[in-house]
PDB file of C-alpha atoms and ligand atoms in Angstrom:
ATOM      1  CA  MET A  28     108.842 107.531  95.730  1.00 88.00           C
ATOM      2  CA  ARG A  29     111.643 104.812  94.076  1.00 95.00           C
ATOM      3  CA  TRP A  30     109.933 101.090  93.634  1.00 98.00           C
ATOM      4  CA  SER A  31     110.971  98.795  94.347  1.00 98.00           C
ATOM      5  CA  VAL A  32     108.589  95.390  92.670  1.00 98.00           C
ATOM      6  CA  LEU A  33     109.060  92.172  94.290  1.00 98.00           C
ATOM      7  CA  ASP A  34     106.915  88.977  92.907  1.00 98.00           C
ATOM      8  CA  ALA A  35     105.053  86.896  95.908  1.00 98.00           C
ATOM      9  CA  PRO A  36     102.650  84.372  93.919  1.00 98.00           C
ATOM     10  CA  LEU A  37     101.040  82.850  96.352  1.00 97.00           C
ATOM     11  CA  ASP A  38      97.415  81.176  95.612  1.00 97.00           C
ATOM     12  CA  SER A  39      96.093  79.964  98.798  1.00 97.00           C
ATOM     13  CA  SER A  40      93.712  77.048  97.608  1.00 97.00           C
ATOM     14  CA  GLY A  41      97.147  74.867  96.865  1.00 97.00           C
ATOM     15  CA  ARG A  42      95.065  74.492  93.945  1.00 96.00           C
ATOM     16  CA  GLY A  43      97.889  76.365  90.613  1.00 94.00           C
ATOM     17  CA  ARG A  44      94.967  79.066  90.393  1.00 96.00           C
ATOM     18  CA  GLY A  45      95.744  82.221  88.088  1.00 97.00           C
ATOM     19  CA  GLU A  46      96.471  84.644  91.053  1.00 97.00           C
ATOM     20  CA  ARG A  47      99.954  82.988  91.117  1.00 97.00           C
ATOM     21  CA  TRP A  48     100.905  84.093  86.908  1.00 97.00           C
ATOM     22  CA  ALA A  49      99.351  87.541  88.428  1.00 98.00           C
ATOM     23  CA  PRO A  50     103.492  89.437  88.732  1.00 98.00           C
ATOM     24  CA  ALA A  51     104.541  87.013  85.120  1.00 98.00           C
ATOM     25  CA  ALA A  52     101.170  88.615  83.384  1.00 98.00           C
ATOM     26  CA  LEU A  53     101.748  92.225  85.177  1.00 98.00           C
ATOM     27  CA  ARG A  54     105.763  92.317  84.390  1.00 98.00           C
ATOM     28  CA  SER A  55     104.950  91.403  80.897  1.00 98.00           C
ATOM     29  CA  ALA A  56     102.706  94.649  80.689  1.00 98.00           C
ATOM     30  CA  GLY A  57     105.690  96.894  81.730  1.00 98.00           C
ATOM     31  CA  LEU A  58     104.426  97.017  85.083  1.00 98.00           C
ATOM     32  CA  LEU A  59     108.272  97.474  86.217  1.00 98.00           C
ATOM     33  CA  GLY A  60     109.176 100.133  83.014  1.00 97.00           C
ATOM     34  CA  ARG A  61     106.455 101.852  82.761  1.00 97.00           C
ATOM     35  CA  LEU A  62     106.939 102.624  86.993  1.00 96.00           C
ATOM     36  CA  GLY A  63     111.207 103.371  87.055  1.00 96.00           C
ATOM     37  CA  ALA A  64     110.822 100.320  90.482  1.00 97.00           C
ATOM     38  CA  ALA A  65     114.368  98.812  90.697  1.00 97.00           C
ATOM     39  CA  ASP A  66     113.414  94.825  90.300  1.00 98.00           C
ATOM     40  CA  ALA A  67     113.652  92.982  93.228  1.00 98.00           C
ATOM     41  CA  GLY A  68     113.114  89.193  92.121  1.00 98.00           C
ATOM     42  CA  ALA A  69     110.432  86.518  93.498  1.00 98.00           C
ATOM     43  CA  VAL A  70     109.819  84.727  97.037  1.00 97.00           C
ATOM     44  CA  ASP A  71     109.544  81.422  96.397  1.00 94.00           C
ATOM     45  CA  ALA A  72     105.985  81.693  97.958  1.00 94.00           C
ATOM     46  CA  LEU A  73     104.452  78.859  96.242  1.00 92.00           C
ATOM     47  CA  VAL A  74     101.435  77.042  97.581  1.00 96.00           C
ATOM     48  CA  THR A  75     101.196  73.010  96.230  1.00 95.00           C
ATOM     49  CA  ASP A  76      99.816  71.054  98.774  1.00 94.00           C
ATOM     50  CA  PRO A  77      95.314  71.403  98.347  1.00 96.00           C
ATOM     51  CA  THR A  78      95.042  69.960 102.031  1.00 96.00           C
ATOM     52  CA  ARG A  79      92.551  71.114 104.278  1.00 97.00           C
ATOM     53  CA  ASP A  80      94.449  70.955 107.977  1.00 97.00           C
ATOM     54  CA  PRO A  81      92.666  69.594 110.424  1.00 96.00           C
ATOM     55  CA  ASP A  82      94.432  72.206 113.268  1.00 95.00           C
ATOM     56  CA  THR A  83      94.119  75.649 111.865  1.00 96.00           C
ATOM     57  CA  GLY A  84      91.417  74.813 109.016  1.00 97.00           C
ATOM     58  CA  VAL A  85      94.190  76.688 106.850  1.00 97.00           C
ATOM     59  CA  ILE A  86      95.071  75.150 103.401  1.00 97.00           C
ATOM     60  CA  GLY A  87      98.459  74.266 102.957  1.00 97.00           C
ATOM     61  CA  VAL A  88      99.468  75.688 106.169  1.00 97.00           C
ATOM     62  CA  ASP A  89     103.137  74.487 106.854  1.00 96.00           C
ATOM     63  CA  GLN A  90     103.055  76.781 103.322  1.00 96.00           C
ATOM     64  CA  VAL A  91     101.105  79.426 103.763  1.00 97.00           C
ATOM     65  CA  ARG A  92     103.700  80.227 106.550  1.00 96.00           C
ATOM     66  CA  ARG A  93     107.035  79.244 105.408  1.00 96.00           C
ATOM     67  CA  ALA A  94     105.620  81.718 102.302  1.00 97.00           C
ATOM     68  CA  GLY A  95     104.342  84.209 104.509  1.00 97.00           C
ATOM     69  CA  ARG A  96     108.453  84.413 106.760  1.00 97.00           C
ATOM     70  CA  ALA A  97     110.346  84.559 103.054  1.00 97.00           C
ATOM     71  CA  ILE A  98     108.163  87.799 102.181  1.00 98.00           C
ATOM     72  CA  ALA A  99     108.404  88.862 104.973  1.00 97.00           C
ATOM     73  CA  VAL A 100     112.555  88.430 105.473  1.00 97.00           C
ATOM     74  CA  ARG A 101     112.057  90.822 101.858  1.00 98.00           C
ATOM     75  CA  VAL A 102     110.169  93.017 103.001  1.00 98.00           C
ATOM     76  CA  THR A 103     111.991  94.327 106.065  1.00 98.00           C
ATOM     77  CA  GLU A 104     115.704  94.060 103.748  1.00 98.00           C
ATOM     78  CA  LEU A 105     113.726  96.429 100.994  1.00 98.00           C
ATOM     79  CA  LEU A 106     112.725  99.218 103.406  1.00 97.00           C
ATOM     80  CA  GLY A 107     116.235  99.416 104.650  1.00 97.00           C
ATOM     81  CA  THR A 108     117.287 100.452 101.324  1.00 95.00           C
ATOM     82  CA  GLY A 109     115.358 103.006 101.490  1.00 94.00           C
ATOM     83  CA  ARG A 110     113.101 102.313  98.479  1.00 95.00           C
ATOM     84  CA  HIS A 111     108.779 101.459  98.715  1.00 98.00           C
ATOM     85  CA  PRO A 112     108.132  97.759  98.360  1.00 98.00           C
ATOM     86  CA  LEU A 113     104.996  96.873  95.656  1.00 98.00           C
ATOM     87  CA  ILE A 114     104.851  93.401  96.363  1.00 98.00           C
ATOM     88  CA  LEU A 115     102.451  91.505  94.329  1.00 98.00           C
ATOM     89  CA  GLY A 116     100.828  88.717  94.830  1.00 98.00           C
ATOM     90  CA  GLY A 117      98.907  86.285  94.126  1.00 97.00           C
ATOM     91  CA  ASP A 118      95.662  86.545  96.871  1.00 98.00           C
ATOM     92  CA  CYS A 119      95.503  88.476 100.241  1.00 98.00           C
ATOM     93  CA  ALA A 120      96.844  85.699 102.289  1.00 97.00           C
ATOM     94  CA  ILE A 121     100.142  87.720 101.709  1.00 98.00           C
ATOM     95  CA  LEU A 122      99.018  90.169 103.891  1.00 98.00           C
ATOM     96  CA  PRO A 123     100.358  88.476 107.430  1.00 97.00           C
ATOM     97  CA  GLY A 124     103.483  87.682 105.495  1.00 97.00           C
ATOM     98  CA  THR A 125     104.070  91.187 104.246  1.00 98.00           C
ATOM     99  CA  LEU A 126     102.824  93.197 107.888  1.00 98.00           C
ATOM    100  CA  GLN A 127     105.547  90.951 109.026  1.00 97.00           C
ATOM    101  CA  GLY A 128     107.835  93.142 107.723  1.00 97.00           C
ATOM    102  CA  LEU A 129     106.986  96.145 109.425  1.00 98.00           C
ATOM    103  CA  PRO A 130     108.665  98.038 112.007  1.00 97.00           C
ATOM    104  CA  ALA A 131     105.151  97.716 114.480  1.00 96.00           C
ATOM    105  CA  GLY A 132     102.569 100.638 114.511  1.00 97.00           C
ATOM    106  CA  PHE A 133     101.423 101.596 111.608  1.00 98.00           C
ATOM    107  CA  ASP A 134      97.937 101.974 109.585  1.00 98.00           C
ATOM    108  CA  LEU A 135      96.643 100.081 107.012  1.00 98.00           C
ATOM    109  CA  TRP A 136      94.306 101.031 104.422  1.00 98.00           C
ATOM    110  CA  PHE A 137      92.471  97.235 103.349  1.00 98.00           C
ATOM    111  CA  LEU A 138      90.894  97.746  99.922  1.00 98.00           C
ATOM    112  CA  ASP A 139      89.044  94.926  99.289  1.00 97.00           C
ATOM    113  CA  ALA A 140      85.290  93.881  98.250  1.00 96.00           C
ATOM    114  CA  HIS A 141      85.847  91.130 101.036  1.00 94.00           C
ATOM    115  CA  LEU A 142      86.334  91.360 104.828  1.00 93.00           C
ATOM    116  CA  ASP A 143      88.021  89.150 104.540  1.00 94.00           C
ATOM    117  CA  PHE A 144      87.185  88.528 108.525  1.00 94.00           C
ATOM    118  CA  GLU A 145      86.772  84.604 108.553  1.00 93.00           C
ATOM    119  CA  ASP A 146      89.551  81.417 110.381  1.00 92.00           C
ATOM    120  CA  GLY A 147      89.646  78.118 110.066  1.00 92.00           C
ATOM    121  CA  ARG A 148      86.663  77.211 111.362  1.00 91.00           C
ATOM    122  CA  THR A 149      83.956  79.774 109.012  1.00 90.00           C
ATOM    123  CA  SER A 150      85.785  79.272 106.320  1.00 92.00           C
ATOM    124  CA  PRO A 151      84.428  78.291 103.287  1.00 91.00           C
ATOM    125  CA  THR A 152      86.687  77.738 101.512  1.00 94.00           C
ATOM    126  CA  GLY A 153      89.791  77.352 104.169  1.00 96.00           C
ATOM    127  CA  GLU A 154      92.776  78.916 101.990  1.00 97.00           C
ATOM    128  CA  ALA A 155      94.248  81.896 104.253  1.00 97.00           C
ATOM    129  CA  ALA A 156      93.110  84.223 101.597  1.00 96.00           C
ATOM    130  CA  ASP A 157      89.321  84.575 103.832  1.00 94.00           C
ATOM    131  CA  MET A 158      91.273  84.687 106.552  1.00 96.00           C
ATOM    132  CA  ASP A 159      93.817  87.634 106.285  1.00 97.00           C
ATOM    133  CA  LEU A 160      92.646  90.494 108.062  1.00 97.00           C
ATOM    134  CA  SER A 161      92.011  88.344 110.873  1.00 96.00           C
ATOM    135  CA  ILE A 162      94.867  86.598 111.104  1.00 97.00           C
ATOM    136  CA  VAL A 163      96.999  90.050 111.080  1.00 97.00           C
ATOM    137  CA  THR A 164      94.568  91.312 113.904  1.00 97.00           C
ATOM    138  CA  ASP A 165      94.946  88.955 115.982  1.00 94.00           C
ATOM    139  CA  HIS A 166      91.456  87.000 115.904  1.00 94.00           C
ATOM    140  CA  GLY A 167      92.598  84.275 113.651  1.00 93.00           C
ATOM    141  CA  PRO A 168      93.718  80.626 113.547  1.00 92.00           C
ATOM    142  CA  ALA A 169      96.759  79.587 115.642  1.00 88.00           C
ATOM    143  CA  GLY A 170     100.072  79.564 114.901  1.00 88.00           C
ATOM    144  CA  LEU A 171     100.009  81.386 111.110  1.00 89.00           C
ATOM    145  CA  LEU A 172     102.523  83.798 112.649  1.00 90.00           C
ATOM    146  CA  ASP A 173     105.973  84.315 114.490  1.00 86.00           C
ATOM    147  CA  ARG A 174     105.361  87.483 116.850  1.00 85.00           C
ATOM    148  CA  GLU A 175     102.884  86.823 119.772  1.00 85.00           C
ATOM    149  CA  GLY A 176      99.110  89.541 119.387  1.00 88.00           C
ATOM    150  CA  PRO A 177      98.836  91.844 115.951  1.00 96.00           C
ATOM    151  CA  LEU A 178     100.364  92.599 114.253  1.00 97.00           C
ATOM    152  CA  VAL A 179      97.719  96.023 113.792  1.00 98.00           C
ATOM    153  CA  ASP A 180      96.319  97.612 116.219  1.00 97.00           C
ATOM    154  CA  PRO A 181      92.115  96.686 114.392  1.00 97.00           C
ATOM    155  CA  ASP A 182      91.721 100.906 115.357  1.00 98.00           C
ATOM    156  CA  GLN A 183      94.723 101.302 112.823  1.00 98.00           C
ATOM    157  CA  VAL A 184      93.112  98.949 109.529  1.00 98.00           C
ATOM    158  CA  HIS A 185      90.748 100.849 107.427  1.00 98.00           C
ATOM    159  CA  VAL A 186      89.121  98.850 105.551  1.00 97.00           C
ATOM    160  CA  LEU A 187      87.077 100.253 102.610  1.00 98.00           C
ATOM    161  CA  GLY A 188      84.931  99.232 100.133  1.00 97.00           C
ATOM    162  CA  HIS A 189      83.762  96.007 100.974  1.00 95.00           C
ATOM    163  CA  ARG A 190      80.689  94.894 100.146  1.00 90.00           C
ATOM    164  CA  VAL A 191      80.377  91.186 101.694  1.00 74.00           C
ATOM    165  CA  PRO A 192      78.404  92.168 105.095  1.00 65.00           C
ATOM    166  CA  ASP A 193      79.359  90.274 108.112  1.00 58.00           C
ATOM    167  CA  ARG A 194      77.613  86.718 107.512  1.00 56.00           C
ATOM    168  CA  ASP A 195      74.870  86.234 109.698  1.00 50.00           C
ATOM    169  CA  THR A 196      73.624  82.558 111.002  1.00 45.00           C
ATOM    170  CA  ALA A 197      70.498  82.287 109.204  1.00 46.00           C
ATOM    171  CA  ASP A 198      71.852  81.256 106.330  1.00 52.00           C
ATOM    172  CA  GLY A 199      73.659  78.182 108.355  1.00 47.00           C
ATOM    173  CA  MET A 200      76.981  79.331 108.208  1.00 49.00           C
ATOM    174  CA  GLU A 201      79.167  80.513 111.769  1.00 50.00           C
ATOM    175  CA  ALA A 202      78.813  84.165 111.935  1.00 54.00           C
ATOM    176  CA  VAL A 203      82.071  86.080 110.695  1.00 65.00           C
ATOM    177  CA  ARG A 204      82.641  89.068 114.205  1.00 79.00           C
ATOM    178  CA  VAL A 205      84.860  91.752 112.530  1.00 89.00           C
ATOM    179  CA  ASP A 206      86.348  93.454 115.352  1.00 92.00           C
ATOM    180  CA  PRO A 207      84.668  96.120 115.757  1.00 91.00           C
ATOM    181  CA  ALA A 208      87.852  98.642 116.247  1.00 95.00           C
ATOM    182  CA  VAL A 209      88.573  97.712 112.487  1.00 95.00           C
ATOM    183  CA  HIS A 210      87.234 101.233 110.697  1.00 96.00           C
ATOM    184  CA  ARG A 211      84.586 100.376 107.812  1.00 95.00           C
ATOM    185  CA  VAL A 212      83.492 102.280 104.760  1.00 96.00           C
ATOM    186  CA  PRO A 213      81.711 100.551 101.702  1.00 95.00           C
ATOM    187  CA  ALA A 214      81.439 100.633  98.409  1.00 97.00           C
ATOM    188  CA  ASP A 215      78.730 102.671  97.688  1.00 95.00           C
ATOM    189  CA  ARG A 216      80.123 105.076  99.962  1.00 96.00           C
ATOM    190  CA  LEU A 217      83.624 105.481  98.017  1.00 97.00           C
ATOM    191  CA  ARG A 218      82.120 106.764  93.851  1.00 96.00           C
ATOM    192  CA  GLY A 219      82.539 109.467  92.629  1.00 95.00           C
ATOM    193  CA  PRO A 220      83.604 112.714  94.571  1.00 96.00           C
ATOM    194  CA  ASP A 221      83.480 110.412  98.325  1.00 98.00           C
ATOM    195  CA  ALA A 222      86.276 108.527  97.129  1.00 98.00           C
ATOM    196  CA  ALA A 223      88.331 111.400  96.275  1.00 98.00           C
ATOM    197  CA  ALA A 224      86.529 113.492  99.860  1.00 98.00           C
ATOM    198  CA  MET A 225      87.436 110.126 101.429  1.00 98.00           C
ATOM    199  CA  GLY A 226      91.235 109.467 100.415  1.00 98.00           C
ATOM    200  CA  ARG A 227      91.395 113.765 102.085  1.00 98.00           C
ATOM    201  CA  ALA A 228      90.741 112.660 104.761  1.00 98.00           C
ATOM    202  CA  LEU A 229      92.555 109.071 105.576  1.00 98.00           C
ATOM    203  CA  ALA A 230      95.187 110.795 104.312  1.00 98.00           C
ATOM    204  CA  VAL A 231      95.762 113.926 107.437  1.00 97.00           C
ATOM    205  CA  GLY A 232      98.572 112.480 109.631  1.00 95.00           C
ATOM    206  CA  THR A 233     102.414 111.779 110.394  1.00 97.00           C
ATOM    207  CA  THR A 234     102.016 107.705 111.051  1.00 98.00           C
ATOM    208  CA  PRO A 235     103.048 105.959 108.409  1.00 98.00           C
ATOM    209  CA  ALA A 236     100.500 103.435 106.324  1.00 98.00           C
ATOM    210  CA  TRP A 237     100.189 100.535 103.602  1.00 98.00           C
ATOM    211  CA  LEU A 238      98.584 100.279 100.786  1.00 98.00           C
ATOM    212  CA  HIS A 239      96.607  96.640 100.343  1.00 98.00           C
ATOM    213  CA  LEU A 240      94.874  96.630  97.579  1.00 98.00           C
ATOM    214  CA  ASP A 241      92.368  93.768  96.517  1.00 98.00           C
ATOM    215  CA  LEU A 242      91.691  94.377  92.432  1.00 98.00           C
ATOM    216  CA  ASP A 243      88.473  93.089  93.601  1.00 98.00           C
ATOM    217  CA  VAL A 244      87.366  96.300  95.187  1.00 98.00           C
ATOM    218  CA  LEU A 245      86.854  96.701  91.623  1.00 98.00           C
ATOM    219  CA  ASP A 246      83.638  96.512  89.860  1.00 98.00           C
ATOM    220  CA  PRO A 247      83.212  92.745  87.975  1.00 98.00           C
ATOM    221  CA  LEU A 248      82.373  94.832  85.431  1.00 98.00           C
ATOM    222  CA  VAL A 249      85.137  96.648  84.664  1.00 98.00           C
ATOM    223  CA  LEU A 250      87.945  93.981  85.798  1.00 98.00           C
ATOM    224  CA  PRO A 251      86.342  90.617  85.576  1.00 98.00           C
ATOM    225  CA  ALA A 252      89.317  88.683  85.797  1.00 98.00           C
ATOM    226  CA  VAL A 253      89.564  87.919  89.542  1.00 98.00           C
ATOM    227  CA  SER A 254      88.305  84.067  91.824  1.00 96.00           C
ATOM    228  CA  TYR A 255      86.336  86.583  93.720  1.00 95.00           C
ATOM    229  CA  PRO A 256      83.668  88.774  91.540  1.00 96.00           C
ATOM    230  CA  GLU A 257      81.512  90.779  93.616  1.00 95.00           C
ATOM    231  CA  PRO A 258      78.677  93.074  91.951  1.00 95.00           C
ATOM    232  CA  GLY A 259      78.472  96.901  93.609  1.00 96.00           C
ATOM    233  CA  GLY A 260      82.047  97.639  93.372  1.00 97.00           C
ATOM    234  CA  LEU A 261      84.410 100.698  91.771  1.00 98.00           C
ATOM    235  CA  ASP A 262      85.947 101.953  89.285  1.00 98.00           C
ATOM    236  CA  TRP A 263      88.665 102.943  87.684  1.00 98.00           C
ATOM    237  CA  ASP A 264      88.178 106.647  88.582  1.00 98.00           C
ATOM    238  CA  ASP A 265      86.616 105.950  91.792  1.00 98.00           C
ATOM    239  CA  LEU A 266      89.516 103.816  92.741  1.00 98.00           C
ATOM    240  CA  THR A 267      92.444 106.164  91.142  1.00 98.00           C
ATOM    241  CA  ALA A 268      90.721 108.858  93.685  1.00 98.00           C
ATOM    242  CA  LEU A 269      90.157 107.476  96.726  1.00 98.00           C
ATOM    243  CA  ALA A 270      94.068 105.804  96.043  1.00 98.00           C
ATOM    244  CA  GLY A 271      95.919 109.146  94.888  1.00 98.00           C
ATOM    245  CA  PRO A 272      95.799 111.049  97.798  1.00 98.00           C
ATOM    246  CA  LEU A 273      96.885 108.144  99.816  1.00 98.00           C
ATOM    247  CA  VAL A 274      99.943 107.093  97.486  1.00 98.00           C
ATOM    248  CA  ARG A 275     100.522 111.533  97.562  1.00 97.00           C
ATOM    249  CA  SER A 276     100.690 111.613 102.017  1.00 97.00           C
ATOM    250  CA  GLY A 277     103.612 111.145 102.172  1.00 96.00           C
ATOM    251  CA  ARG A 278     103.001 108.540 105.113  1.00 98.00           C
ATOM    252  CA  LEU A 279     103.181 105.244 102.445  1.00 98.00           C
ATOM    253  CA  LEU A 280     105.719 102.552 103.698  1.00 98.00           C
ATOM    254  CA  GLY A 281     104.830 100.370 100.674  1.00 98.00           C
ATOM    255  CA  MET A 282     102.090  98.545  98.710  1.00 98.00           C
ATOM    256  CA  SER A 283     100.315  95.102  97.333  1.00 98.00           C
ATOM    257  CA  VAL A 284      98.061  94.514  95.220  1.00 98.00           C
ATOM    258  CA  THR A 285      97.026  91.140  95.473  1.00 98.00           C
ATOM    259  CA  ASP A 286      93.583  89.098  93.431  1.00 98.00           C
ATOM    260  CA  PHE A 287      94.394  89.707  89.717  1.00 98.00           C
ATOM    261  CA  ASN A 288      93.602  86.451  87.963  1.00 98.00           C
ATOM    262  CA  ALA A 289      96.127  86.299  85.477  1.00 98.00           C
ATOM    263  CA  ASP A 290      94.407  82.535  83.745  1.00 98.00           C
ATOM    264  CA  GLU A 291      90.712  84.896  83.207  1.00 98.00           C
ATOM    265  CA  ASP A 292      92.403  87.525  81.715  1.00 98.00           C
ATOM    266  CA  PRO A 293      94.007  85.199  77.983  1.00 97.00           C
ATOM    267  CA  ASP A 294      94.052  88.287  75.851  1.00 97.00           C
ATOM    268  CA  GLY A 295      96.279  90.326  78.726  1.00 98.00           C
ATOM    269  CA  ARG A 296      93.864  93.567  78.648  1.00 98.00           C
ATOM    270  CA  HIS A 297      93.441  93.217  81.760  1.00 98.00           C
ATOM    271  CA  ALA A 298      96.671  93.122  82.576  1.00 98.00           C
ATOM    272  CA  GLU A 299      98.148  95.868  80.760  1.00 98.00           C
ATOM    273  CA  ARG A 300      95.087  97.917  82.511  1.00 98.00           C
ATOM    274  CA  ILE A 301      96.405  97.422  86.150  1.00 98.00           C
ATOM    275  CA  ALA A 302      99.746  98.401  84.446  1.00 98.00           C
ATOM    276  CA  ALA A 303      98.222 101.310  83.671  1.00 98.00           C
ATOM    277  CA  VAL A 304      96.508 102.553  86.295  1.00 98.00           C
ATOM    278  CA  LEU A 305      99.147 101.515  89.037  1.00 98.00           C
ATOM    279  CA  ALA A 306     102.275 104.205  86.678  1.00 97.00           C
ATOM    280  CA  GLU A 307      98.659 106.558  86.871  1.00 96.00           C
ATOM    281  CA  LEU A 308      98.998 106.339  90.892  1.00 97.00           C
ATOM    282  CA  LEU A 309     102.188 105.584  91.978  1.00 97.00           C
ATOM    283  CA  SER A 310     105.065 108.059  89.333  1.00 90.00           C
ATOM    284  CA  ASP A 311     105.573 110.561  90.683  1.00 71.00           C
TER     285      ASP A 311
HETATM  286 MN1   MN B   5      88.568  89.962  97.882  1.00 60.36          MN
END
């Protein structure tokens, strides 16, 4: 597969967190050369306003919206060249813009420790990165997208590797209800042989698909350099066993990789591992 790498250093906390340095760190680890990828440069995706907007409940909402538009334009353009976009976040707030750039009618394979199904009221942080899946299925705060309706049919969304359950009301927080049409496979069903079996099962079909990898799907023991680590995640072999068949399915439009916090990787060892695994997964 011929890849084009596009940097989208969107940190939706607006506080200059290490996700914004992830593309630079992965490039320094030689990702483009290892993939034989074209360099599509970067979009202006910086969020520097840490204020939570009272109407939408989203931090830096104007900058988040603008970044999303910029990402969408580039994704559409890259698909038009016949290459596969590899979008380097940034955090998961790049997802709405990314999907807005795709032709309608695709499956979404969403690997993440979290469900990202908050909205502007329920989110404890106000970061668009915990609302991205609700935004793209049209359950999120209004006005974040330039289109009406969902970007992806909830029944075409497969959430893989989460271990954070729906919050219940017992802890005083409002319940988060994931659209019941969304397919969910928690991390404890994606270990060892189960990972490869799930990858093969999902790969069947002909519908175009997008692969979104939040690196916190990995266990913090193997990748601690993320902002919201959750125990009980996948190891590197589980990830490649699951994602390998998806990449080789012939269905993949492209891929987004998010939530690597480069500030927590002072010697670059985690960037090196991520680049090596991506090269192994995505090279022919
Ligand atoms: Mn996550």
